[in-house]
Amino acid sequence: GDSVTQMEGPVTLSEEAFLTINCTYTATGYPSLFWYVQYPGEGLQLLLKATKADDKGSNKGFEATYRKETTSFHLEKGSVQVSDSAVYFCALSEAANQGGKLIFGQGTELSVKP
Amino acid sequence: DTGVSQDPRHKITKRGQNVTFRCDPISEHNRLYWYRQTLGQGPEFLTYFQNEAQLEKSRLLSDRFSAERPKGSFSTLEIQRTEQGDSAMYLCASSLATTPPAFFGQGTRLTVV
């Protein structure tokens, strides 16, 4: 079945460092791809999405590009802040219209030190 | 607060007891989802509704689990004859039919002793 694999955490960075969190997927069709973030004490929230190959999702300085050839959707940010400390989840949806169930990776914890 | 709310936030129960959780979605959302999350793992899909209709249920879901959304608004998730392996965080989310969920609730943490 479809699946999502993320790099293991925790990832610890200094403020203003460059961030990459790797995500690869396995899917039989053409899924939509998502990054969710969970800040301490809060519920998951959608960070960004991409619905087809070569699409770039972006939000709050984070970016991810849907790479069909490498089945990847790596999350990047040029300069992280302490407030970015959270757990990040990569996910896919099999549904063409982005609805329906999501399949999540295991999550990557990011800790940013001042 | 107009986000997704879940009740209770925490539940401790003895093995073999039944438990019921409630989720109140964002009011205009017609889809409602239930997920389960264990420590160090991502959320695992359980089931989802569009209005009152249960559109999909995970094949991994035991018959001890049942969910309802009787009037297309709030939903309940019941676990019968709880087992220690049911200990987890149970998450709810809602969305419109053509969008992914933007926000999840903070979850109900179940501990089976």
Coordinates of C-alpha atoms in Angstrom, one line a residue:
Chain A
G1 CA 0.0 0.0 0.0
D2 CA 0.9 3.7 -0.1
S3 CA 3.4 4.9 2.5
V4 CA 5.5 7.9 3.6
T5 CA 9.0 7.8 5.1
Q6 CA 10.6 10.7 6.9
M7 CA 14.1 11.2 8.2
E8 CA 14.4 10.4 11.8
G9 CA 14.7 13.0 14.4
P10 CA 15.3 14.8 16.6
V11 CA 16.9 17.5 14.4
T12 CA 18.7 20.2 16.4
L13 CA 19.7 23.4 14.8
S14 CA 20.9 26.8 15.8
E15 CA 18.8 29.8 15.0
E16 CA 19.2 31.1 11.4
A17 CA 20.5 27.7 10.2
F18 CA 19.2 26.0 7.0
L19 CA 16.6 23.3 7.5
T20 CA 16.0 20.2 5.4
I21 CA 13.6 17.4 6.5
N22 CA 13.6 14.6 4.0
C23 CA 10.3 12.9 3.0
T24 CA 9.9 10.1 0.4
Y25 CA 6.7 8.4 -0.6
T26 CA 5.3 5.2 -2.2
A27 CA 2.1 5.5 -4.1
T28 CA 0.4 3.7 -6.9
G29 CA -1.4 6.7 -8.3
Y30 CA -0.8 10.4 -8.3
P31 CA -1.2 11.6 -4.7
S32 CA -1.4 15.0 -3.2
L33 CA 1.4 15.7 -0.7
F34 CA 1.3 17.7 2.5
W35 CA 3.4 18.9 5.4
Y36 CA 1.7 19.2 8.8
V37 CA 3.3 20.8 11.9
Q38 CA 2.5 20.2 15.5
Y39 CA 3.7 22.9 17.9
P40 CA 4.0 22.0 21.6
G41 CA 0.7 21.6 23.2
E42 CA -1.3 22.2 20.0
G43 CA -3.1 20.0 17.4
L44 CA -1.6 19.3 14.0
Q45 CA -2.0 22.0 11.4
L46 CA -1.5 22.1 7.7
L47 CA 1.7 23.9 6.8
L48 CA 1.8 23.5 3.0
K49 CA 0.7 21.3 0.1
A50 CA 1.3 20.3 -3.5
T51 CA -1.1 18.5 -5.7
K52 CA 0.9 17.5 -8.8
A53 CA 4.5 16.9 -10.0
D54 CA 6.8 19.9 -9.9
D55 CA 4.3 22.0 -7.8
K56 CA 6.0 23.9 -5.0
G57 CA 4.1 24.4 -1.8
S58 CA 5.2 27.3 0.5
N59 CA 4.1 28.9 3.7
K60 CA 5.7 30.8 6.6
G61 CA 9.1 30.6 4.9
F62 CA 8.9 26.8 4.4
E63 CA 9.0 25.3 1.0
A64 CA 8.6 21.8 -0.5
T65 CA 8.6 20.7 -4.1
Y66 CA 6.7 17.6 -5.4
R67 CA 9.4 15.5 -7.2
K68 CA 7.7 12.6 -9.0
E69 CA 11.0 11.3 -10.4
T70 CA 12.5 10.8 -7.0
T71 CA 9.1 10.4 -5.2
S72 CA 10.2 13.0 -2.7
F73 CA 8.7 16.1 -1.0
H74 CA 11.5 17.5 1.2
L75 CA 10.7 20.4 3.5
E76 CA 13.2 23.3 3.5
K77 CA 13.6 26.6 5.2
G78 CA 16.4 29.0 4.7
S79 CA 16.7 30.4 8.2
V80 CA 14.9 28.7 11.1
Q81 CA 13.7 30.5 14.3
V82 CA 13.3 29.2 17.8
S83 CA 9.5 29.4 17.2
D84 CA 9.8 26.8 14.4
S85 CA 10.6 24.1 17.1
A86 CA 7.9 21.5 16.6
V87 CA 7.2 18.1 15.1
Y88 CA 6.8 18.0 11.3
F89 CA 4.8 15.3 9.5
C90 CA 4.8 14.5 5.8
A91 CA 1.6 13.1 4.5
L92 CA -0.1 12.0 1.3
S93 CA -3.7 11.7 0.1
E94 CA -4.6 9.2 -2.5
A95 CA -7.7 11.2 -3.5
A96 CA -7.5 13.4 -6.5
N97 CA -9.4 16.2 -4.8
Q98 CA -7.1 16.2 -1.7
G99 CA -9.9 15.0 0.5
G100 CA -10.2 11.6 2.0
K101 CA -7.8 9.8 4.3
L102 CA -4.2 10.9 4.8
I103 CA -1.3 8.6 5.2
F104 CA 1.4 10.1 7.5
G105 CA 5.1 9.6 8.0
Q106 CA 6.3 9.0 11.5
G107 CA 7.2 12.7 12.2
T108 CA 10.5 14.6 12.6
E109 CA 11.1 16.6 15.8
L110 CA 12.9 19.9 15.2
S111 CA 14.5 21.8 18.0
V112 CA 16.0 25.2 17.3
K113 CA 18.4 26.7 19.8
P114 CA 19.0 30.5 20.2
Chain B
D1 CA -12.7 29.2 19.8
T2 CA -14.1 27.9 16.5
G3 CA -11.6 25.1 15.9
V4 CA -12.0 21.4 16.2
S5 CA -12.7 20.4 19.8
Q6 CA -12.4 17.0 21.5
D7 CA -13.7 15.8 24.8
P8 CA -12.4 14.5 27.1
R9 CA -8.8 15.5 26.8
H10 CA -7.7 12.6 28.9
K11 CA -9.3 9.3 29.8
I12 CA -8.0 6.5 32.0
T13 CA -10.0 3.3 31.9
K14 CA -9.6 -0.3 33.1
R15 CA -9.1 -3.0 30.6
G16 CA -12.5 -4.4 29.4
Q17 CA -14.4 -1.2 29.9
N18 CA -16.1 0.8 27.2
V19 CA -15.2 4.3 26.4
T20 CA -16.7 7.0 24.2
F21 CA -15.0 10.2 22.8
R22 CA -16.6 13.2 21.3
C23 CA -15.5 15.5 18.5
D24 CA -17.0 18.8 17.5
P25 CA -15.8 19.9 14.1
I26 CA -15.6 23.3 12.5
S27 CA -19.2 24.2 11.9
E28 CA -19.3 24.5 8.1
H29 CA -17.2 21.4 7.5
N30 CA -19.0 18.4 6.0
R31 CA -16.1 15.9 6.5
L32 CA -14.9 14.6 9.8
Y33 CA -12.0 12.3 10.3
W34 CA -10.7 10.1 13.2
Y35 CA -7.1 9.2 13.6
R36 CA -5.0 7.4 16.2
Q37 CA -1.5 8.3 17.2
T38 CA 1.0 6.4 19.4
L39 CA 4.2 7.8 20.8
G40 CA 6.8 8.5 18.2
Q41 CA 4.5 7.7 15.3
G42 CA 2.4 9.6 12.8
P43 CA -1.4 9.7 12.9
E44 CA -3.0 6.5 11.6
F45 CA -6.3 6.8 9.8
L46 CA -9.3 5.2 11.4
T47 CA -12.4 6.4 9.6
Y48 CA -14.1 9.4 8.1
F49 CA -17.6 10.8 7.4
Q50 CA -19.1 13.1 4.9
N51 CA -22.1 14.5 6.6
E52 CA -23.8 11.5 8.3
A53 CA -22.4 8.9 6.0
Q54 CA -19.3 6.9 7.0
L55 CA -17.4 6.8 3.8
E56 CA -14.3 4.7 4.8
K57 CA -13.2 2.7 7.7
S58 CA -9.6 1.3 8.1
R59 CA -9.3 -2.4 7.5
L60 CA -7.0 -2.4 10.6
L61 CA -9.9 -1.2 12.8
S62 CA -11.2 -3.9 15.1
D63 CA -15.0 -4.5 15.4
R64 CA -14.7 -3.2 18.9
F65 CA -14.4 0.3 17.4
S66 CA -17.5 2.2 16.2
A67 CA -18.0 5.7 15.1
E68 CA -21.1 7.8 14.5
R69 CA -22.1 11.2 13.2
P70 CA -25.8 11.1 13.6
K71 CA -26.8 14.6 12.5
G72 CA -23.8 15.4 10.4
S73 CA -22.3 17.7 13.1
F74 CA -20.5 16.2 16.1
S75 CA -19.1 12.7 16.1
T76 CA -18.5 10.0 18.7
L77 CA -15.9 7.2 18.7
E78 CA -16.7 4.3 20.9
I79 CA -14.2 1.5 21.9
Q80 CA -15.8 -1.5 23.5
R81 CA -13.9 -4.0 25.8
T82 CA -10.8 -1.8 25.8
E83 CA -7.4 -3.5 25.6
Q84 CA -4.0 -2.1 26.7
G85 CA -3.0 -1.8 23.0
D86 CA -5.8 0.7 22.6
S87 CA -3.8 3.2 24.6
A88 CA -3.1 6.1 22.3
M89 CA -4.0 9.6 21.4
Y90 CA -7.2 9.8 19.4
L91 CA -7.4 12.7 17.0
C92 CA -10.2 14.3 15.1
A93 CA -10.1 16.7 12.2
S94 CA -12.6 18.2 9.8
S95 CA -12.6 19.8 6.4
L96 CA -14.7 20.6 3.3
A97 CA -15.0 17.7 0.8
T98 CA -12.4 19.1 -1.6
T99 CA -9.8 20.2 0.8
P100 CA -7.5 18.4 3.3
P101 CA -8.0 19.1 7.0
A102 CA -6.3 22.3 7.9
F103 CA -6.5 21.8 11.7
F104 CA -6.8 18.8 14.0
G105 CA -8.2 18.8 17.5
Q106 CA -5.8 18.5 20.4
G107 CA -6.9 14.9 20.8
T108 CA -8.1 12.6 23.6
R109 CA -5.4 10.7 25.3
L110 CA -6.6 7.2 26.3
T111 CA -4.7 5.1 28.9
V112 CA -5.9 1.6 29.4
V113 CA -4.7 0.1 32.7

